[in-house]
Coordinates of C-alpha atoms in Angstrom, one line a residue:
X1 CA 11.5 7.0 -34.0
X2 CA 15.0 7.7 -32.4
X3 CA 17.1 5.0 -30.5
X4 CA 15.9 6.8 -27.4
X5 CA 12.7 7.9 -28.1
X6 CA 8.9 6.9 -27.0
X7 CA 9.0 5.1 -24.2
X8 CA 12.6 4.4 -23.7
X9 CA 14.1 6.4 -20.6
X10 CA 16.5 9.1 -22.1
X11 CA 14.6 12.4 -23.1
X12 CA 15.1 13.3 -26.9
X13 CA 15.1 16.7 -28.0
X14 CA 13.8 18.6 -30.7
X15 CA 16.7 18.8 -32.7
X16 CA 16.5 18.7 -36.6
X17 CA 16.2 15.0 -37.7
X18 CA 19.3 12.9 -38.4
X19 CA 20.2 12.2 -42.2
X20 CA 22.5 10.2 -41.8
X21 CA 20.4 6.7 -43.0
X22 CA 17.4 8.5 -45.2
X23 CA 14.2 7.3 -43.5
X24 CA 10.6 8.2 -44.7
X25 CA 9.6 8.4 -40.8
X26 CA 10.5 11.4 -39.2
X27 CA 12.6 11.3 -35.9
X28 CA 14.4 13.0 -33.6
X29 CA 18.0 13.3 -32.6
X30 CA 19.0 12.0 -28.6
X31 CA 22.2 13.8 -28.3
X32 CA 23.1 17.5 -27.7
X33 CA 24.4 18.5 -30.9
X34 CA 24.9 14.4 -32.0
X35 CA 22.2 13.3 -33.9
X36 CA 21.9 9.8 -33.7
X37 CA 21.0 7.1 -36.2
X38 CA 17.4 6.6 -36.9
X39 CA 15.8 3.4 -36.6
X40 CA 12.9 2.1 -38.1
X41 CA 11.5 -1.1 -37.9
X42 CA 9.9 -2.2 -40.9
X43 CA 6.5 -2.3 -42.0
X44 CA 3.7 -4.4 -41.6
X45 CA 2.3 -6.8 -38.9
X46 CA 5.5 -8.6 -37.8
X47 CA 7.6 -5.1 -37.0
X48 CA 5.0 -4.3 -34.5
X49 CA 5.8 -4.6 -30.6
X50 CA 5.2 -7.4 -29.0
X51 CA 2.2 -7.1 -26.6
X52 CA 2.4 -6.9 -22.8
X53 CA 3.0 -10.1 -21.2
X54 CA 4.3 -11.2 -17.6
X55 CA 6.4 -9.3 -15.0
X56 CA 8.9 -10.7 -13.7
X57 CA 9.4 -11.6 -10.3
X58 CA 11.7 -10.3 -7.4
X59 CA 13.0 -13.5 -6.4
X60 CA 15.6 -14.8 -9.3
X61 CA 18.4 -12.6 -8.0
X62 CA 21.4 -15.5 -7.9
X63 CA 24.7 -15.1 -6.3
X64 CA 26.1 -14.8 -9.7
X65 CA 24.0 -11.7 -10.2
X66 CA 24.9 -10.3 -7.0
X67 CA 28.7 -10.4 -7.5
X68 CA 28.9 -8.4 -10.7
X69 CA 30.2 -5.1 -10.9
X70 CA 27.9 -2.0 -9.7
X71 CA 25.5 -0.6 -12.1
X72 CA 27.1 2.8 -12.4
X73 CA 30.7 1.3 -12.7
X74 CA 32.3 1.9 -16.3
X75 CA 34.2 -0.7 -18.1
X76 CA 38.1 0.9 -18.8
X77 CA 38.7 0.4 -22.6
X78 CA 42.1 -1.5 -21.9
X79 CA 40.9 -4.2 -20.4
X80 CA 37.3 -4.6 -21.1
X81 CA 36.5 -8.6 -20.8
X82 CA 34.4 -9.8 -23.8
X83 CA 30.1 -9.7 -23.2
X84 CA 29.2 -13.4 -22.2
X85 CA 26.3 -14.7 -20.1
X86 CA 27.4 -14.8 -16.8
X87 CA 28.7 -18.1 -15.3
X88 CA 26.0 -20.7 -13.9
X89 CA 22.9 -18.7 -14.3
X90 CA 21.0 -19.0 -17.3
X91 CA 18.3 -16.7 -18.4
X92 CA 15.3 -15.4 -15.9
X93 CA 12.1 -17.6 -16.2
X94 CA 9.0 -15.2 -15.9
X95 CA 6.8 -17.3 -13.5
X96 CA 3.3 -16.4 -15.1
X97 CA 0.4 -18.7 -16.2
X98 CA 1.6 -17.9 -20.0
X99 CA 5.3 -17.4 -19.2
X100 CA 7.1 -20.9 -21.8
X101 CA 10.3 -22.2 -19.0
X102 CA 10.9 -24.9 -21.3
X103 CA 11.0 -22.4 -24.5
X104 CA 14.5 -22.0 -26.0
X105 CA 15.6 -18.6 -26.7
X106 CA 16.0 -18.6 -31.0
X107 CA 16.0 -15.4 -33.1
X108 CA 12.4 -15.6 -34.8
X109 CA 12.8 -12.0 -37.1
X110 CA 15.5 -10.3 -38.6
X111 CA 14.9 -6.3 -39.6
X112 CA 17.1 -4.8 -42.3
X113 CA 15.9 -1.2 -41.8
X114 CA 18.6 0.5 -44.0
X115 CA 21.4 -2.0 -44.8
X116 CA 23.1 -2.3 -48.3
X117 CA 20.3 -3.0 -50.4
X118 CA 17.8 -3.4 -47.8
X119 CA 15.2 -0.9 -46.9
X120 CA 12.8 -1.3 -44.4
X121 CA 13.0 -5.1 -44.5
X122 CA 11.4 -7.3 -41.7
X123 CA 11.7 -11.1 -42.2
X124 CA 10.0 -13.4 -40.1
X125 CA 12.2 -16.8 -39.6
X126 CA 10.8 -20.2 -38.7
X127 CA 12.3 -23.4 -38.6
X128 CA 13.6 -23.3 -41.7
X129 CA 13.7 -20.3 -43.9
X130 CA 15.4 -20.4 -47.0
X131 CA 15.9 -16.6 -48.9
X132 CA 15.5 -16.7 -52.6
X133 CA 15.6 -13.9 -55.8
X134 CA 17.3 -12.9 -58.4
X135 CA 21.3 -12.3 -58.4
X136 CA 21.7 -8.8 -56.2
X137 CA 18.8 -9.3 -54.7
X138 CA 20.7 -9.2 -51.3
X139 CA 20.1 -13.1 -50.1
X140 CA 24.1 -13.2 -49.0
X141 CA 23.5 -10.0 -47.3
X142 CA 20.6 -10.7 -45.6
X143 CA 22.5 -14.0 -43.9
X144 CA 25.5 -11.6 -43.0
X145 CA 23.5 -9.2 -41.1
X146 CA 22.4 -12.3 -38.6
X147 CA 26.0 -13.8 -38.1
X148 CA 26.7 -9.8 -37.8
X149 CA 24.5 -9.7 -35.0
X150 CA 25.0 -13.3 -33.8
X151 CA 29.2 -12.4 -33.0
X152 CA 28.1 -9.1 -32.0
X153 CA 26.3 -11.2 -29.2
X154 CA 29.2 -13.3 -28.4
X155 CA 30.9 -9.9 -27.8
X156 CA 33.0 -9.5 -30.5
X157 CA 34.1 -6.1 -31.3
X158 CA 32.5 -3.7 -33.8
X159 CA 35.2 -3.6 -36.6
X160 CA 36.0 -7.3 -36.3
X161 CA 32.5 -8.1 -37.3
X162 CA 32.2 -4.9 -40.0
X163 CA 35.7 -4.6 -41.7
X164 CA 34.0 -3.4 -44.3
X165 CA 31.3 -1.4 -43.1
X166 CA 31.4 1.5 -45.8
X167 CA 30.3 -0.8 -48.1
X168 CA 27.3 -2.0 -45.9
X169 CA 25.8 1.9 -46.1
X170 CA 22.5 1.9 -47.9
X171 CA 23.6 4.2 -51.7
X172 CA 21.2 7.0 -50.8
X173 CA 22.3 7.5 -47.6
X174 CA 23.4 11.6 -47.3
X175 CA 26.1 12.4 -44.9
X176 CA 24.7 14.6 -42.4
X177 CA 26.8 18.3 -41.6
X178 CA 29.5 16.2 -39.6
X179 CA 29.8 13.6 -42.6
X180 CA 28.5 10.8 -40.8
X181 CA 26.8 8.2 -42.8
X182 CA 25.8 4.5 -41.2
X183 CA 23.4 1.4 -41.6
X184 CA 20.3 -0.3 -38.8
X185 CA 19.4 -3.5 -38.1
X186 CA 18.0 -5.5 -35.6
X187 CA 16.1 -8.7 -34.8
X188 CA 13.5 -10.3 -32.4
X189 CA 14.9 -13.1 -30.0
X190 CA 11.4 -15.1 -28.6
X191 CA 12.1 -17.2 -25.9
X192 CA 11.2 -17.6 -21.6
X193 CA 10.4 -13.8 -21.4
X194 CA 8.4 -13.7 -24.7
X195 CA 9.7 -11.1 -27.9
X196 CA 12.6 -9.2 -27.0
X197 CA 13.3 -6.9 -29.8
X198 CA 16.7 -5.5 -30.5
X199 CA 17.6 -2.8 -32.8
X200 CA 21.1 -1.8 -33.4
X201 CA 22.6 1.8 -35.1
X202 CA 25.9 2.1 -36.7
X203 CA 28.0 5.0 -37.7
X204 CA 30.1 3.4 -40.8
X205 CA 31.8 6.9 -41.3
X206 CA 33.9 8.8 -40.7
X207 CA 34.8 6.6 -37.6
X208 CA 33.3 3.4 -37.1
X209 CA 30.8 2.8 -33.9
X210 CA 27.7 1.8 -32.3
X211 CA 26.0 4.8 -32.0
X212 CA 22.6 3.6 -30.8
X213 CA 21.0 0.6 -29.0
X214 CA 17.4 -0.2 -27.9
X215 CA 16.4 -3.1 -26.1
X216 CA 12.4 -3.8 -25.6
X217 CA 9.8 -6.1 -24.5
X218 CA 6.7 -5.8 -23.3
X219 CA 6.1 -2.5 -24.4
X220 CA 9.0 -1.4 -22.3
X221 CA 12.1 0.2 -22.8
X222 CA 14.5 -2.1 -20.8
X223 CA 17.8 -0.7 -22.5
X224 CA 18.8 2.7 -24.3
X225 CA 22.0 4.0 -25.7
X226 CA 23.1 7.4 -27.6
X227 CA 25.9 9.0 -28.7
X228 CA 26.3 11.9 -26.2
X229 CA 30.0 13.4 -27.0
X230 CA 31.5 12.3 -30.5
X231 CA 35.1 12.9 -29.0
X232 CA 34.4 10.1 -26.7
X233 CA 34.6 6.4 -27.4
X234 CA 31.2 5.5 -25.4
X235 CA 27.5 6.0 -25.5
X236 CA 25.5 6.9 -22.7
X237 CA 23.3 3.9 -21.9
X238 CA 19.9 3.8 -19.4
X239 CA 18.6 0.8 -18.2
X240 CA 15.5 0.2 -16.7
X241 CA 15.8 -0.6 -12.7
X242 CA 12.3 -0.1 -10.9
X243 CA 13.6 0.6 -7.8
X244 CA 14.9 3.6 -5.9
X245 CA 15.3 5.5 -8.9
X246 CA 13.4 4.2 -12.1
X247 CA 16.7 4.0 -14.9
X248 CA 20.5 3.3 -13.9
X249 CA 22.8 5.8 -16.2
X250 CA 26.2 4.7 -17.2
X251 CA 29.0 5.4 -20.0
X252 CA 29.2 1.7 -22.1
X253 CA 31.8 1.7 -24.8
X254 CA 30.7 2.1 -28.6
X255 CA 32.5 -0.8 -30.0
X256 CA 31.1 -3.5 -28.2
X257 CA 27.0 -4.7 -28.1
X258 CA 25.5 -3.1 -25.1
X259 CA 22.9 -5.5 -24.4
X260 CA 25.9 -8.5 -24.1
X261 CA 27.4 -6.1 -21.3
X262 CA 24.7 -6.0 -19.2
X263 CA 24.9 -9.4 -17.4
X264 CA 28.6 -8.1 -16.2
X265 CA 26.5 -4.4 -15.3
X266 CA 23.5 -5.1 -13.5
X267 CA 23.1 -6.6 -10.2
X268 CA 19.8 -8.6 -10.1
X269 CA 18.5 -6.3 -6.8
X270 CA 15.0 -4.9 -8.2
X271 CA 12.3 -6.5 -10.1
X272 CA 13.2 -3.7 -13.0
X273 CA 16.9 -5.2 -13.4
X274 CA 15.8 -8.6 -13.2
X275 CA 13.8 -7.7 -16.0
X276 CA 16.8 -6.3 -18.0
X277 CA 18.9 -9.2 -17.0
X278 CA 16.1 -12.2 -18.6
X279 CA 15.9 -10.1 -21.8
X280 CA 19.5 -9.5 -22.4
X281 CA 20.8 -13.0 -21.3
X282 CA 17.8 -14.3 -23.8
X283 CA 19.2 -12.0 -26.9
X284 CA 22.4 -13.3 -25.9
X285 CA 21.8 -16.8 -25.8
X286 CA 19.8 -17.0 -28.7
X287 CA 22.1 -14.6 -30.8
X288 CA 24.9 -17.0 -30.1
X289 CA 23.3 -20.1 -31.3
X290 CA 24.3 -19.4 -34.8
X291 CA 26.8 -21.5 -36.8
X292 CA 27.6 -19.9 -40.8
X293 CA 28.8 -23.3 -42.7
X294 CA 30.4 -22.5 -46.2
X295 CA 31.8 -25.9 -47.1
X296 CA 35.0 -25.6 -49.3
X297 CA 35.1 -28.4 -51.5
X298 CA 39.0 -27.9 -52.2
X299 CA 40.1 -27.9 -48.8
X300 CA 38.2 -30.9 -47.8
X301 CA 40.4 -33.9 -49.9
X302 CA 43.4 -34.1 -48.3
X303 CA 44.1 -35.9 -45.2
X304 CA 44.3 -33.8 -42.0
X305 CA 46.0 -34.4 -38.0
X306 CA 43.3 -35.6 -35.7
X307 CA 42.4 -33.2 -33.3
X308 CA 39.9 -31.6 -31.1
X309 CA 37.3 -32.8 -34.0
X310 CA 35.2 -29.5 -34.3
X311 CA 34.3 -28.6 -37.3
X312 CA 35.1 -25.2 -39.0
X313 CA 33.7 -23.7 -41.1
X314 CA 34.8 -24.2 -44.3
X315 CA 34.9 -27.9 -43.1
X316 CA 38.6 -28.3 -44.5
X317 CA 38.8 -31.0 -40.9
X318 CA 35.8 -32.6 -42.4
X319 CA 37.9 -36.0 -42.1
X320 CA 38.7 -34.6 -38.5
X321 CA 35.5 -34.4 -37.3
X322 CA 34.2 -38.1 -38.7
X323 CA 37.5 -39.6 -36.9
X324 CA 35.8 -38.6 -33.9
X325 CA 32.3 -39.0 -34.6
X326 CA 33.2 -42.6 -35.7
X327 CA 35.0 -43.2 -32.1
X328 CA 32.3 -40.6 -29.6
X329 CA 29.0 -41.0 -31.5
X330 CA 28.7 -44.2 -33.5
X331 CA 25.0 -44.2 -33.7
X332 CA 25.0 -40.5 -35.4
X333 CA 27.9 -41.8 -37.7
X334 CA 26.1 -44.8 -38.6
X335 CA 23.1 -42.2 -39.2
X336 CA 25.0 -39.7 -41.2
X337 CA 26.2 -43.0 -43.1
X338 CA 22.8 -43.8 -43.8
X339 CA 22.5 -40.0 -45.0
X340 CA 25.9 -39.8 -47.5
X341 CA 23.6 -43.2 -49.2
X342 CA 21.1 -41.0 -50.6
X343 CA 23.2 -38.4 -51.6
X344 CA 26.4 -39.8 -53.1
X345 CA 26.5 -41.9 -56.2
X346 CA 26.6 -46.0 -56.0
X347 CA 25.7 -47.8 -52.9
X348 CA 27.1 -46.8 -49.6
X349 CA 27.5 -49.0 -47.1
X350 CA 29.1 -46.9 -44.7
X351 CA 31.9 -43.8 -43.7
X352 CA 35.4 -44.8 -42.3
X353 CA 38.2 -43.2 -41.4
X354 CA 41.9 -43.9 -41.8
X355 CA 44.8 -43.9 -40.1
X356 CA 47.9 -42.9 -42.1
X357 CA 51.2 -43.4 -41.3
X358 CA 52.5 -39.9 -41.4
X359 CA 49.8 -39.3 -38.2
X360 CA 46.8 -38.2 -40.2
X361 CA 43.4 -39.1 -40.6
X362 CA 41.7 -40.1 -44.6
X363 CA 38.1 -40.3 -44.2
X364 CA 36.6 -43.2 -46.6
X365 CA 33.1 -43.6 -48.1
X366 CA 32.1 -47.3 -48.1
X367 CA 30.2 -48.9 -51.4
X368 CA 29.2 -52.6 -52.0
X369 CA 31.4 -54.6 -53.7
X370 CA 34.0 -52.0 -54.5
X371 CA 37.2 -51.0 -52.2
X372 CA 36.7 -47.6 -50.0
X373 CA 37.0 -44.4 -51.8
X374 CA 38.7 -41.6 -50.5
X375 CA 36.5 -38.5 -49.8
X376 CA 39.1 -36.4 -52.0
X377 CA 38.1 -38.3 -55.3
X378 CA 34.7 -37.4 -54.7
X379 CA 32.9 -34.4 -56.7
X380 CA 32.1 -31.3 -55.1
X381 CA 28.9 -31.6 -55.0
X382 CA 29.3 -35.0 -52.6
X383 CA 31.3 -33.1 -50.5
X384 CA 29.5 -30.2 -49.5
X385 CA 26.7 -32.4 -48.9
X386 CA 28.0 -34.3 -46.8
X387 CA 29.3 -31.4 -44.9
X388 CA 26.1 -29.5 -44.6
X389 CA 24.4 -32.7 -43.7
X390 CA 27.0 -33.6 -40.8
X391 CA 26.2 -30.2 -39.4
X392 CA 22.5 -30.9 -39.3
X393 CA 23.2 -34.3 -37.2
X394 CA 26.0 -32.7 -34.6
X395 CA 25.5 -29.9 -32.1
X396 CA 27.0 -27.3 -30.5
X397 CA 30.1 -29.1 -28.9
X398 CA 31.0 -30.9 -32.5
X399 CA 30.8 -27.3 -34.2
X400 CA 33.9 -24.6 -34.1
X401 CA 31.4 -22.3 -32.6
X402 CA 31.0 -19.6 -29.5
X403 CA 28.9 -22.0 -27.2
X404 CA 27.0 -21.3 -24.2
X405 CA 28.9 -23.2 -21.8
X406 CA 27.1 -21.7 -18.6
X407 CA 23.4 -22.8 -20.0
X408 CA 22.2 -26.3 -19.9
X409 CA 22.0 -27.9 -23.2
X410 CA 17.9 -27.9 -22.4
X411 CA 17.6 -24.1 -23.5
X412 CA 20.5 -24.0 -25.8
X413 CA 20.0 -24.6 -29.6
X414 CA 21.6 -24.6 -33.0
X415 CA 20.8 -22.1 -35.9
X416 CA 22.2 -23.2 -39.3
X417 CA 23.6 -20.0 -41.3
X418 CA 24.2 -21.6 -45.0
X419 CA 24.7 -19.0 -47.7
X420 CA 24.3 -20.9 -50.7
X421 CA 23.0 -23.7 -49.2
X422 CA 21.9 -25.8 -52.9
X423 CA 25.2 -24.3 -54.5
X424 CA 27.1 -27.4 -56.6
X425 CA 24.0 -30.0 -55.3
X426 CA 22.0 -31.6 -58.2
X427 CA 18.3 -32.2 -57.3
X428 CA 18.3 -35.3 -55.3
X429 CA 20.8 -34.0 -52.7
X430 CA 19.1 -30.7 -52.5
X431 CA 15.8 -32.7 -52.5
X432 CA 17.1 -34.8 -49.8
X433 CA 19.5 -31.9 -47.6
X434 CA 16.2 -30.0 -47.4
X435 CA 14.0 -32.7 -46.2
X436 CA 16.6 -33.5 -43.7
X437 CA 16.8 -30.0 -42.3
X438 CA 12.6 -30.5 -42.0
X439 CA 13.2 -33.7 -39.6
X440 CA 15.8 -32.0 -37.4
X441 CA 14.3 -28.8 -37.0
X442 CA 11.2 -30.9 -36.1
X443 CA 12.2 -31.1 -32.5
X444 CA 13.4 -27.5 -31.7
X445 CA 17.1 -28.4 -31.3
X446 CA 17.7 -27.1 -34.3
X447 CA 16.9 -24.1 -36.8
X448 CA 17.9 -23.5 -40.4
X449 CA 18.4 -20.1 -42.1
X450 CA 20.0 -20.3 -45.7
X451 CA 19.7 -19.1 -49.5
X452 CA 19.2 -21.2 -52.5
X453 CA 18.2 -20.8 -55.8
X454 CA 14.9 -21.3 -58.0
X455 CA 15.0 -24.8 -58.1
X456 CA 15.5 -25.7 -54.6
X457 CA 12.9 -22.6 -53.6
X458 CA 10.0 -24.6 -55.7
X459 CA 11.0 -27.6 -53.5
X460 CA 10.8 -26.1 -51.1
X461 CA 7.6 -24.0 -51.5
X462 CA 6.1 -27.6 -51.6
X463 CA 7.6 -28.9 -48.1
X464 CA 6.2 -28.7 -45.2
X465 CA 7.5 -26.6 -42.0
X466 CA 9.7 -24.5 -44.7
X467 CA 9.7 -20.8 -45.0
X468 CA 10.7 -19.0 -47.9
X469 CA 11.3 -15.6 -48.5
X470 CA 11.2 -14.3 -52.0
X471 CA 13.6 -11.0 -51.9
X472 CA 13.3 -10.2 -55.4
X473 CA 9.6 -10.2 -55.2

């Protein structure tokens, strides 16, 4: 199936297929004379489209919505702002007897359709979901095509997020008669409107761009973009409008996620763009819920200046971030105190922090009956636990993240992107990391999406409320 095909507004012609990303399903090219990049969307039960579920209705439009730049208007390249929700609105509620207000928007599959190593690869993600396999088996890539589409999201441009992107072309991949090789994925964002699946193209060579975009729920369409004119540096996109004229038509540029623009595009004026606007601002805010944590052992024992206190993430301002937890939120401090016990050796009695002289912070771990011990004489494996587990106990506004300042906190969440989640933990601190990641992610606020090895994947088979996903089987 093209980009643009079925049911999505654009017309597709009968051009010879694209080979640019091999696919065993036929499709067609959208452009005249541009083929665009096939997208497939995995097999089995969970690629499926998401059944038909409520309209939404006429009266949401906001005076947010109303002030935003006409649908037809282009975006000059110079000074395009970056895709963001748009200020004090948050996404469109359906009002329907099975329509979930209260539902936050979180990312619920991932679809590798032809990326590196992946091929037609549709992972369903709950709570917490933790990808295993042998070395190569593509577990690190797997996590990078999420925060891939997770800055995409926060609008961050196409060759900031894929400096690499050769590399990320599946091997059998043939160039098609213009040389143009590239990779597909794409994910499923459940939230207030139900499903909303979005799948993504990408021409890697000879010049990198977004050459594709599809945007659907319900059975419907609601966004469609192809590359019309290679010369040029957009794609025509259609949006579904439902009024006067059934699809809006403008040029979008090919660098940056379509679906993040259309909050700044679309006015809110028909029942058809309201639509478009609740999906879109749902992908957007559940895309950008994502933090990747890769604690750095080595950059986490010396003292650092206090600051801001948000934690990066290599979590080198791990000692940072505990100065202010220690001042703003003693009762999670005390808590992740409680944590560090069951994770660091002897008996800890508590985390301080220290103020030195020269004007920077030392963050101390407490034991009975012995003087503090500065968190730089600890091992590795102490460290990056307590790292990962002082991301599981903050938020949003203690991580160095893209947050969602114009949503209330109530539909905002947290995903956890940990590559290497077990690496350097022995089997009580992985034992104890993952049944903390169960209790969190217990109450929504909260998701968990990581790799780990065999060990920690028998635990973890064995836990309740924990996904794993064998990619080597």
């Amino acid at each position: 199936m093209d980009l643009t095909g079925g049911s999505a507004p654009a017309r597709t012609s009968k051009n010879r297929p694209s080979d640019l990303v091999p696919d065993p399903d036929s499709v067609t090219p959208s452009g005249s004379g541009s083929p665009s990049l096939p997208v497939s969307g995995g097999a089995g039960p969970s690629s499926a489209a998401p059944s038909p579920g409520p309209r939404v209705p006429e009266a949401r439009t906001s005076a947010a919505s109303a002030s935003r730049s006409g649908a037809g208007a282009s975006l000059p390249r110079t000074s395009r702002p970056r895709a963001s929700v748009p200020e004090a609105r948050g996404p469109v509620v359906p009002e329907a007897p099975d329509a979930r207000p209260d539902a936050r928007p979180t990312v619920t599959e991932l679809r590798l359709s032809a990326f590196a190593g992946h091929r037609s690869a549709a992972h369903a993600l709950g709570p917490v979901t933790l990808f295993t396999g042998p070395s190569g088996s593509g577990k690190t890539t797997t996590l990078r095509a999420y925060e891939a589409l997770a800055r995409l999201g926060a609008g961050d441009p196409l060759d900031e997020v894929f400096p690499d992107a050769a590399d990320l072309v599946p091997e059998r991949a043939r160039p098609d008669a213009q040389g143009r090789r590239g990779f597909r994925i794409g994910c499923t964002v459940d939230g207030p409107c139900g499903p909303v699946r979005l799948d993504l193209a990408v021409q890697a060579e000879p010049r990198l761009r977004i050459v594709g975009e599809r945007l659907t729920a319900r059975d419907r369409t609601l966004l469609a973009t192809a590359l019309r004119d290679p010369a040029r540096s957009t794609v025509q996109a259609e949006w579904h409008t439902a009024g006067a004229t059934p699809v809006t038509r403008a040029p979008l540029p090919d660098d940056l996620l379509g679906t993040a623009l259309l909050p700044l595009r679309v006015a809110g004026r028909t029942p058809g763009q309201l639509e478009v606007l609740a999906a879109a601002e749902q992908v957007v805010v559940g895309l950008r819920s994502a933090f990747a944590c890769d604690p750095r052992p080595e950059r986490m024992r010396a003292p650092v200046p206090p600051g801001e206190g948000r934690l990066r993430r290599d979590c080198a301002n791990l000692a940072e971030v505990l100065h202010r937890t220690h001042n703003d939120c003693p009762r999670r401090h005390h808590r992740l105190a409680t944590v560090a016990g069951a994770g660091c050796a002897g008996t800890v009695t508590g985390l301080g922090v220290r103020e030195l002289r020269e004007g920077t912070v030392r963050a101390v771990l407490e034991r009975a009956g012995r003087t503090a011990t500065p968190l730089g004489r600890l091992g590795d494996g102490e460290l990056r636990y307590l790292a990962l587990a002082l991301t599981l106990l903050t938020g949003p506004g203690v991580l160095e993240m893209d947050r969602v300042a114009e949503v209330p906190d109530a539909m905002q969440g947290l995903t956890l992107l940990a590559d290497g989640l077990d690496r350097g933990l022995d089997r009580r601190q992985s034992a104890e990391l993952l049944r903390l990641a169960v209790e969190i992610a217990g109450d929504g606020h909260i998701r968990v999406a990581g790799s780990v090895g065999d060990r920690t994947a028998a635990e973890a088979r064995r836990t309740p409320g924990v996904t794993v996903v064998d990619l080597g089987a």
